[in-house]
GROMACS .gro file of N, CA, C and O in nm:
model
  268
    1ALA      N    1   0.654   0.225  -0.280
    1ALA     CA    2   0.679   0.142  -0.165
    1ALA      C    3   0.643  -0.004  -0.194
    1ALA      O    4   0.713  -0.093  -0.148
    2LEU      N    5   0.537  -0.029  -0.269
    2LEU     CA    6   0.499  -0.167  -0.299
    2LEU      C    7   0.604  -0.239  -0.382
    2LEU      O    8   0.623  -0.358  -0.369
    3GLN      N    9   0.674  -0.166  -0.464
    3GLN     CA   10   0.772  -0.226  -0.553
    3GLN      C   11   0.896  -0.270  -0.477
    3GLN      O   12   0.958  -0.371  -0.512
    4TYR      N   13   0.936  -0.196  -0.374
    4TYR     CA   14   1.064  -0.221  -0.309
    4TYR      C   15   1.057  -0.282  -0.170
    4TYR      O   16   1.154  -0.343  -0.125
    5ALA      N   17   0.949  -0.265  -0.097
    5ALA     CA   18   0.941  -0.311   0.041
    5ALA      C   19   0.934  -0.464   0.048
    5ALA      O   20   0.869  -0.528  -0.034
    6ARG      N   21   0.999  -0.520   0.148
    6ARG     CA   22   0.992  -0.663   0.172
    6ARG      C   23   0.860  -0.698   0.241
    6ARG      O   24   0.797  -0.612   0.302
    7ILE      N   25   0.822  -0.823   0.234
    7ILE     CA   26   0.699  -0.871   0.298
    7ILE      C   27   0.703  -0.836   0.446
    7ILE      O   28   0.801  -0.866   0.514
    8GLY      N   29   0.600  -0.769   0.493
    8GLY     CA   30   0.588  -0.734   0.634
    8GLY      C   31   0.672  -0.616   0.679
    8GLY      O   32   0.669  -0.579   0.795
    9GLN      N   33   0.748  -0.554   0.587
    9GLN     CA   34   0.833  -0.440   0.621
    9GLN      C   35   0.751  -0.311   0.613
    9GLN      O   36   0.714  -0.267   0.505
   10PRO      N   37   0.722  -0.247   0.726
   10PRO     CA   38   0.643  -0.123   0.724
   10PRO      C   39   0.718  -0.010   0.655
   10PRO      O   40   0.840   0.004   0.671
   11VAL      N   41   0.646   0.068   0.578
   11VAL     CA   42   0.700   0.187   0.512
   11VAL      C   43   0.619   0.305   0.567
   11VAL      O   44   0.497   0.303   0.561
   12GLN      N   45   0.688   0.405   0.620
   12GLN     CA   46   0.620   0.518   0.682
   12GLN      C   47   0.647   0.646   0.604
   12GLN      O   48   0.755   0.664   0.550
   13TRP      N   49   0.546   0.735   0.602
   13TRP     CA   50   0.564   0.868   0.544
   13TRP      C   51   0.458   0.962   0.600
   13TRP      O   52   0.360   0.918   0.659
   14THR      N   53   0.482   1.088   0.584
   14THR     CA   54   0.389   1.190   0.631
   14THR      C   55   0.357   1.284   0.516
   14THR      O   56   0.447   1.325   0.442
   15THR      N   57   0.231   1.315   0.500
   15THR     CA   58   0.184   1.412   0.403
   15THR      C   59   0.100   1.514   0.478
   15THR      O   60  -0.008   1.480   0.528
   16GLY      N   61   0.152   1.635   0.490
   16GLY     CA   62   0.081   1.737   0.568
   16GLY      C   63   0.064   1.689   0.710
   16GLY      O   64   0.157   1.638   0.771
   17PRO      N   65  -0.059   1.698   0.764
   17PRO     CA   66  -0.082   1.658   0.903
   17PRO      C   67  -0.111   1.509   0.921
   17PRO      O   68  -0.139   1.464   1.030
   18THR      N   69  -0.104   1.431   0.813
   18THR     CA   70  -0.140   1.289   0.819
   18THR      C   71  -0.016   1.201   0.809
   18THR      O   72   0.065   1.219   0.718
   19SER      N   73  -0.004   1.106   0.902
   19SER     CA   74   0.105   1.008   0.901
   19SER      C   75   0.049   0.875   0.849
   19SER      O   76  -0.061   0.834   0.888
   20TYR      N   77   0.126   0.807   0.765
   20TYR     CA   78   0.085   0.680   0.706
   20TYR      C   79   0.187   0.571   0.735
   20TYR      O   80   0.306   0.599   0.744
   21VAL      N   81   0.137   0.447   0.745
   21VAL     CA   82   0.222   0.329   0.752
   21VAL      C   83   0.160   0.225   0.659
   21VAL      O   84   0.043   0.188   0.676
   22MET      N   85   0.237   0.179   0.561
   22MET     CA   86   0.191   0.078   0.467
   22MET      C   87   0.277  -0.046   0.490
   22MET      O   88   0.400  -0.037   0.493
   23THR      N   89   0.210  -0.162   0.509
   23THR     CA   90   0.281  -0.288   0.529
   23THR      C   91   0.237  -0.385   0.421
   23THR      O   92   0.121  -0.427   0.418
   24PRO      N   93   0.328  -0.420   0.328
   24PRO     CA   94   0.292  -0.507   0.217
   24PRO      C   95   0.297  -0.655   0.252
   24PRO      O   96   0.373  -0.697   0.339
   25GLY      N   97   0.215  -0.731   0.181
   25GLY     CA   98   0.218  -0.877   0.190
   25GLY      C   99   0.296  -0.933   0.072
   25GLY      O  100   0.369  -0.861   0.003
   26ALA      N  101   0.280  -1.062   0.048
   26ALA     CA  102   0.352  -1.131  -0.059
   26ALA      C  103   0.290  -1.100  -0.195
   26ALA      O  104   0.170  -1.083  -0.208
   27ILE      N  105   0.375  -1.094  -0.296
   27ILE     CA  106   0.327  -1.075  -0.433
   27ILE      C  107   0.271  -1.206  -0.484
   27ILE      O  108   0.333  -1.311  -0.472
   28GLY      N  109   0.150  -1.201  -0.536
   28GLY     CA  110   0.084  -1.317  -0.594
   28GLY      C  111   0.032  -1.278  -0.731
   28GLY      O  112   0.082  -1.184  -0.793
   29SER      N  113  -0.069  -1.347  -0.778
   29SER     CA  114  -0.124  -1.311  -0.909
   29SER      C  115  -0.274  -1.295  -0.898
   29SER      O  116  -0.339  -1.356  -0.813
   30GLY      N  117  -0.327  -1.211  -0.984
   30GLY     CA  118  -0.470  -1.188  -0.991
   30GLY      C  119  -0.505  -1.143  -1.131
   30GLY      O  120  -0.447  -1.048  -1.181
   31ASN      N  121  -0.591  -1.216  -1.196
   31ASN     CA  122  -0.630  -1.182  -1.334
   31ASN      C  123  -0.510  -1.172  -1.426
   31ASN      O  124  -0.503  -1.085  -1.512
   32GLY      N  125  -0.409  -1.259  -1.404
   32GLY     CA  126  -0.292  -1.260  -1.490
   32GLY      C  127  -0.193  -1.149  -1.462
   32GLY      O  128  -0.100  -1.128  -1.539
   33ARG      N  129  -0.213  -1.077  -1.351
   33ARG     CA  130  -0.123  -0.967  -1.316
   33ARG      C  131  -0.059  -0.994  -1.181
   33ARG      O  132  -0.112  -1.068  -1.100
   34ALA      N  133   0.058  -0.933  -1.158
   34ALA     CA  134   0.121  -0.940  -1.026
   34ALA      C  135   0.041  -0.852  -0.931
   34ALA      O  136   0.017  -0.735  -0.960
   35CYS      N  137  -0.003  -0.908  -0.819
   35CYS     CA  138  -0.082  -0.833  -0.721
   35CYS      C  139  -0.021  -0.851  -0.583
   35CYS      O  140   0.045  -0.950  -0.556
   36ARG      N  141  -0.047  -0.753  -0.497
   36ARG     CA  142   0.011  -0.756  -0.363
   36ARG      C  143  -0.088  -0.698  -0.263
   36ARG      O  144  -0.132  -0.583  -0.278
   37PRO      N  145  -0.123  -0.775  -0.160
   37PRO     CA  146  -0.208  -0.719  -0.055
   37PRO      C  147  -0.124  -0.627   0.033
   37PRO      O  148  -0.001  -0.642   0.043
   38PHE      N  149  -0.190  -0.532   0.097
   38PHE     CA  150  -0.119  -0.445   0.190
   38PHE      C  151  -0.216  -0.389   0.292
   38PHE      O  152  -0.337  -0.384   0.269
   39THR      N  153  -0.161  -0.351   0.406
   39THR     CA  154  -0.237  -0.285   0.510
   39THR      C  155  -0.192  -0.140   0.512
   39THR      O  156  -0.072  -0.112   0.512
   40LEU      N  157  -0.286  -0.048   0.512
   40LEU     CA  158  -0.256   0.094   0.519
   40LEU      C  159  -0.319   0.151   0.645
   40LEU      O  160  -0.439   0.135   0.667
   41ALA      N  161  -0.236   0.211   0.728
   41ALA     CA  162  -0.284   0.275   0.850
   41ALA      C  163  -0.251   0.424   0.840
   41ALA      O  164  -0.149   0.462   0.783
   42ALA      N  165  -0.338   0.507   0.893
   42ALA     CA  166  -0.317   0.652   0.890
   42ALA      C  167  -0.359   0.712   1.024
   42ALA      O  168  -0.446   0.658   1.093
   43GLU      N  169  -0.297   0.825   1.056
   43GLU     CA  170  -0.333   0.898   1.177
   43GLU      C  171  -0.330   1.047   1.147
   43GLU      O  172  -0.235   1.098   1.086
   44ARG      N  173  -0.435   1.114   1.190
   44ARG     CA  174  -0.445   1.260   1.174
   44ARG      C  175  -0.524   1.317   1.291
   44ARG      O  176  -0.634   1.268   1.321
   45ASP      N  177  -0.467   1.414   1.354
   45ASP     CA  178  -0.533   1.481   1.466
   45ASP      C  179  -0.581   1.382   1.572
   45ASP      O  180  -0.690   1.394   1.627
   46GLY      N  181  -0.500   1.279   1.599
   46GLY     CA  182  -0.535   1.180   1.701
   46GLY      C  183  -0.634   1.074   1.655
   46GLY      O  184  -0.662   0.980   1.728
   47GLN      N  185  -0.688   1.087   1.536
   47GLN     CA  186  -0.781   0.989   1.481
   47GLN      C  187  -0.702   0.888   1.398
   47GLN      O  188  -0.619   0.927   1.315
   48ARG      N  189  -0.728   0.759   1.417
   48ARG     CA  190  -0.656   0.654   1.345
   48ARG      C  191  -0.755   0.570   1.265
   48ARG      O  192  -0.868   0.548   1.307
   49TRP      N  193  -0.711   0.523   1.151
   49TRP     CA  194  -0.789   0.426   1.075
   49TRP      C  195  -0.693   0.331   1.005
   49TRP      O  196  -0.576   0.361   0.986
   50GLN      N  197  -0.745   0.215   0.970
   50GLN     CA  198  -0.665   0.112   0.904
   50GLN      C  199  -0.754   0.035   0.807
   50GLN      O  200  -0.871   0.010   0.837
   51GLU      N  201  -0.697  -0.003   0.695
   51GLU     CA  202  -0.773  -0.085   0.600
   51GLU      C  203  -0.677  -0.178   0.527
   51GLU      O  204  -0.558  -0.151   0.518
   52GLN      N  205  -0.732  -0.288   0.478
   52GLN     CA  206  -0.655  -0.382   0.399
   52GLN      C  207  -0.701  -0.370   0.255
   52GLN      O  208  -0.821  -0.370   0.228
   53ARG      N  209  -0.604  -0.359   0.167
   53ARG     CA  210  -0.634  -0.342   0.024
   53ARG      C  211  -0.544  -0.433  -0.058
   53ARG      O  212  -0.460  -0.505  -0.004
   54ARG      N  213  -0.559  -0.425  -0.188
   54ARG     CA  214  -0.474  -0.500  -0.281
   54ARG      C  215  -0.440  -0.409  -0.397
   54ARG      O  216  -0.526  -0.335  -0.446
   55ALA      N  217  -0.316  -0.416  -0.441
   55ALA     CA  218  -0.273  -0.341  -0.559
   55ALA      C  219  -0.217  -0.439  -0.661
   55ALA      O  220  -0.159  -0.542  -0.624
   56CYS      N  221  -0.237  -0.408  -0.789
   56CYS     CA  222  -0.186  -0.493  -0.896
   56CYS      C  223  -0.105  -0.407  -0.993
   56CYS      O  224  -0.133  -0.289  -1.010
   57ARG      N  225  -0.006  -0.469  -1.054
   57ARG     CA  226   0.076  -0.398  -1.152
   57ARG      C  227   0.003  -0.386  -1.283
   57ARG      O  228  -0.057  -0.480  -1.334
   58GLY      N  229   0.011  -0.266  -1.340
   58GLY     CA  230  -0.047  -0.242  -1.471
   58GLY      C  231   0.054  -0.275  -1.580
   58GLY      O  232   0.169  -0.310  -1.553
   59GLN      N  233   0.013  -0.262  -1.703
   59GLN     CA  234   0.102  -0.289  -1.816
   59GLN      C  235   0.221  -0.195  -1.817
   59GLN      O  236   0.327  -0.228  -1.870
   60ASP      N  237   0.206  -0.078  -1.754
   60ASP     CA  238   0.316   0.018  -1.746
   60ASP      C  239   0.409  -0.009  -1.629
   60ASP      O  240   0.499   0.069  -1.599
   61GLN      N  241   0.385  -0.121  -1.556
   61GLN     CA  242   0.464  -0.165  -1.441
   61GLN      C  243   0.441  -0.082  -1.314
   61GLN      O  244   0.508  -0.104  -1.213
   62ASN      N  245   0.350   0.014  -1.315
   62ASN     CA  246   0.311   0.086  -1.194
   62ASN      C  247   0.207   0.004  -1.119
   62ASN      O  248   0.137  -0.078  -1.177
   63TRP      N  249   0.197   0.029  -0.986
   63TRP     CA  250   0.099  -0.039  -0.903
   63TRP      C  251  -0.028   0.042  -0.896
   63TRP      O  252  -0.026   0.164  -0.881
   64TYR      N  253  -0.143  -0.026  -0.907
   64TYR     CA  254  -0.273   0.038  -0.902
   64TYR      C  255  -0.359  -0.034  -0.799
   64TYR      O  256  -0.368  -0.158  -0.801
   65VAL      N  257  -0.423   0.041  -0.710
   65VAL     CA  258  -0.507  -0.018  -0.606
   65VAL      C  259  -0.635  -0.070  -0.668
   65VAL      O  260  -0.702   0.001  -0.743
   66ASP      N  261  -0.668  -0.198  -0.638
   66ASP     CA  262  -0.795  -0.255  -0.681
   66ASP      C  263  -0.907  -0.196  -0.598
   66ASP      O  264  -0.891  -0.170  -0.479
   67ASN      N  265  -1.022  -0.180  -0.657
   67ASN     CA  266  -1.139  -0.131  -0.583
   67ASN      C  267  -1.219  -0.247  -0.529
   67ASN      O  268  -1.219  -0.353  -0.571
   0.00000   0.00000   0.00000
C-alpha cells in the first residue's frame, strides 16, 4: 500500500476480526533512503487504536517500518 497509494489516500483491509486503515503521507528522505510517514488505524471487537509511524525503503525496494 505504501508503494502505490497517493498522499492522503486511505487504504483499507481486514485480517481476521481486525479492520485496518492506512493513510500515507508524502515520500521524503531519511538516512539517504526514501521514507514515508503514515497513520495506521485498527478496530477489533469495538476497540479502536491509531498510531503514526514511518516506513523507509530498503535496498531490496520493500518498505520497512522504522522503530
